[in-house]
Amino acid sequence: MGKSEIAVFDTTLRDGTQGTGINFTLKDKLEITERLDDFGIDYIEGGFPLASERETAYFNEVQSLNLKHSRICAFGSTRKPGIPASQDAHINALLQAETPTVVIVGKSWDAHATEVLQTSLEENLNMIHDSISYLKGEGREIIFDLEHFFDGYRNNKAYALKVLQTATEAGADCLVLCDTNGGTLPQTAISYIKEVKTKDLAPLGVHFHNDTGTAVASSILAIDAGAVHVQGTINGWGERVGNANLCAIIPNLVLKMNKSVYAGSNLKELTKISRYTEEKANIIPEKNQAYVGETAFTHKAGQHADVLAKAEHLMEHMDSSLVGNSRKILLSELAGKSTIVRKLAKYGDFDKKSEIVTNLIETLKKKEMEGYEYEAAEASFDVIMRKALGKYTPLFDLQNYHLESYKTMESKSKTVGRLFLKAGGVEHMGAAVGEGPVDTLNSSVRDALIPSFPFLKNIHLSDYKVRVLNPEEATAAKVRVFITFTDNKKTWDSVGVSENIIEASWEALLDAINFYYNNFILEE
């Protein structure tokens, strides 16, 4: 493994999966492992080998991956009270995983030793020493996670220090101070780390949970205080409200603190790996994440867009491309001509006096009066611009569609649909059965066109949202539909508005497909 000033330890595949709704197949875990390795993560914690058949299979199959940099880690706890480490099934499972690095978690809070493990404080120290020294004797690198360290240090400093000293004497390569319940504020954590740093101990690392919303802050301050190893997860996933977010920690260390991190040379891949992991977990991306979120470099007001056009550094703290993200200028009733000019830039040389700029401003205001909202549907506004410029080519024209929903006894309701389209002068017919009308329409379009336009296999609907605009009209109310499409590399959003939810959905579906067709198929 290459040398760096700070070691980055990823626990997405173990601690990250403790988060609500986060689950990976074996194939997912192996593919994420390869991507983390490509990115340059130093340590990848794969899980506990005896937790399930899937975890056992992971450690068997990960051996066959051609990893270039990352060290795979098996995770487990110290031996049980009263049993030699050499005879403990969990300890031996860690050896059988055949990983170069083993993570051992032990109790550093005296109350956990006596009340949870129900053993003596002395036996807890013996368990720590025996587990580490045994695994170390088998040739493993040992990372020792001190569970609930900050609570333990606050309640019984002398005993927490004994745990640190015991682990050091046993041969631990790194002592990771864990804020397991996430309740320690940065100033407290850093004061404890500075005290501990004065002792003759193995190198220190940190693992913070985000229950107080300060996990990233605590992590980077801990590095300043002398820690050389930092743990976290991609996107900050984890138990309760999550772990420290590596997608914020890594760029902070590299770009803001000038620290040497191995993954720093691949920082432009950060946004991709964030969204790749979200796709694998089937999680809708959190748009307001620092650095990698869709809105991280997004600007709404016309005045902001005007400043950006004149001096970007006065409005943004960094170049978005450094982390593989991109700037967005949102369209809304606040948008000025500068915003429209920037949107039009990819189609030619325009300025605030251009007639098309004035026309598009008027169109935007008119559409928003009708209920459309383009700040979260830039694909639809791109279609509007293309139409105004005469640069729009629809993939198909609708002849007609027919939908019929049915329900039989206790079974789920289904929708049957068929439609007739004309594309390239040729008539096409598609049919599908779906969970609802939107799913059925989308599937019918694909059924009709994929044989002639196979690129449609590469894009799919990933999110669908509906908002009632005038609820006082009850069942005659107008609805606004937002649709998100993705090709697993990028996402785009479209909007439709109508009193008929199916018609609003169809409008958004058309814009999403035609945006991709015009921008990425015709212009390839």
Coordinates of N, CA and C in Angstrom, one line a residue, residues 148-152 154 178-192 208-209 211-215 218:
H148 N -17.1 3.2 22.3 CA -17.5 4.2 23.3 C -16.3 4.9 24.0
F149 N -15.2 5.1 23.3 CA -14.0 5.6 24.0 C -14.3 6.9 24.7
F150 N -14.9 7.9 24.0 CA -15.1 9.2 24.6 C -16.0 9.2 25.9
D151 N -17.0 8.4 25.9 CA -17.8 8.2 27.1 C -17.0 7.6 28.2
G152 N -16.2 6.5 27.8 CA -15.4 5.8 28.8 C -14.4 6.7 29.4
R154 N -14.5 10.0 29.7 CA -15.1 11.0 30.5 C -15.5 10.4 31.9
C178 N -13.4 5.7 19.2 CA -14.7 5.7 18.6 C -15.7 6.5 19.5
D179 N -16.5 7.3 18.8 CA -17.6 8.0 19.4 C -18.9 7.2 19.0
T180 N -19.1 6.1 19.6 CA -20.0 5.1 19.2 C -21.5 5.6 19.2
N181 N -21.8 6.4 20.2 CA -23.2 6.8 20.3 C -23.3 8.3 19.7
G182 N -22.3 8.8 19.2 CA -22.3 10.1 18.4 C -22.6 11.3 19.3
G183 N -22.5 11.2 20.6 CA -22.9 12.3 21.4 C -21.8 13.3 21.9
T184 N -20.6 13.1 21.5 CA -19.5 13.9 21.9 C -19.3 15.1 20.9
L185 N -19.3 16.3 21.5 CA -19.0 17.5 20.6 C -17.5 17.6 20.3
P186 N -17.2 18.3 19.2 CA -15.8 18.4 18.8 C -14.9 18.9 19.8
Q187 N -15.2 20.0 20.5 CA -14.3 20.5 21.5 C -13.9 19.5 22.6
T188 N -14.9 18.7 23.0 CA -14.6 17.7 24.0 C -13.7 16.6 23.4
A189 N -14.1 16.1 22.3 CA -13.3 15.0 21.6 C -11.9 15.5 21.4
I190 N -11.7 16.7 20.9 CA -10.3 17.1 20.6 C -9.5 17.3 21.9
S191 N -10.1 17.7 23.0 CA -9.4 17.9 24.2 C -8.9 16.5 24.8
Y192 N -9.7 15.5 24.6 CA -9.4 14.2 25.0 C -8.2 13.6 24.2
F208 N -16.2 8.7 14.1 CA -17.2 9.5 14.7 C -18.6 9.1 14.1
H209 N -19.6 9.1 14.9 CA -21.0 9.0 14.4 C -21.6 10.4 14.4
D211 N -24.5 11.8 15.3 CA -25.8 12.1 16.1 C -25.9 13.6 16.5
T212 N -24.8 14.3 16.6 CA -24.9 15.7 16.9 C -24.6 16.6 15.7
G213 N -24.5 15.9 14.5 CA -24.3 16.7 13.3 C -22.9 17.2 13.1
T214 N -21.9 16.6 13.9 CA -20.6 17.2 13.9 C -19.5 16.2 13.6
A215 N -19.9 15.0 13.0 CA -18.9 13.9 12.7 C -17.8 14.4 11.8
S218 N -15.5 16.9 13.7 CA -14.7 16.2 14.7 C -13.6 15.4 14.0

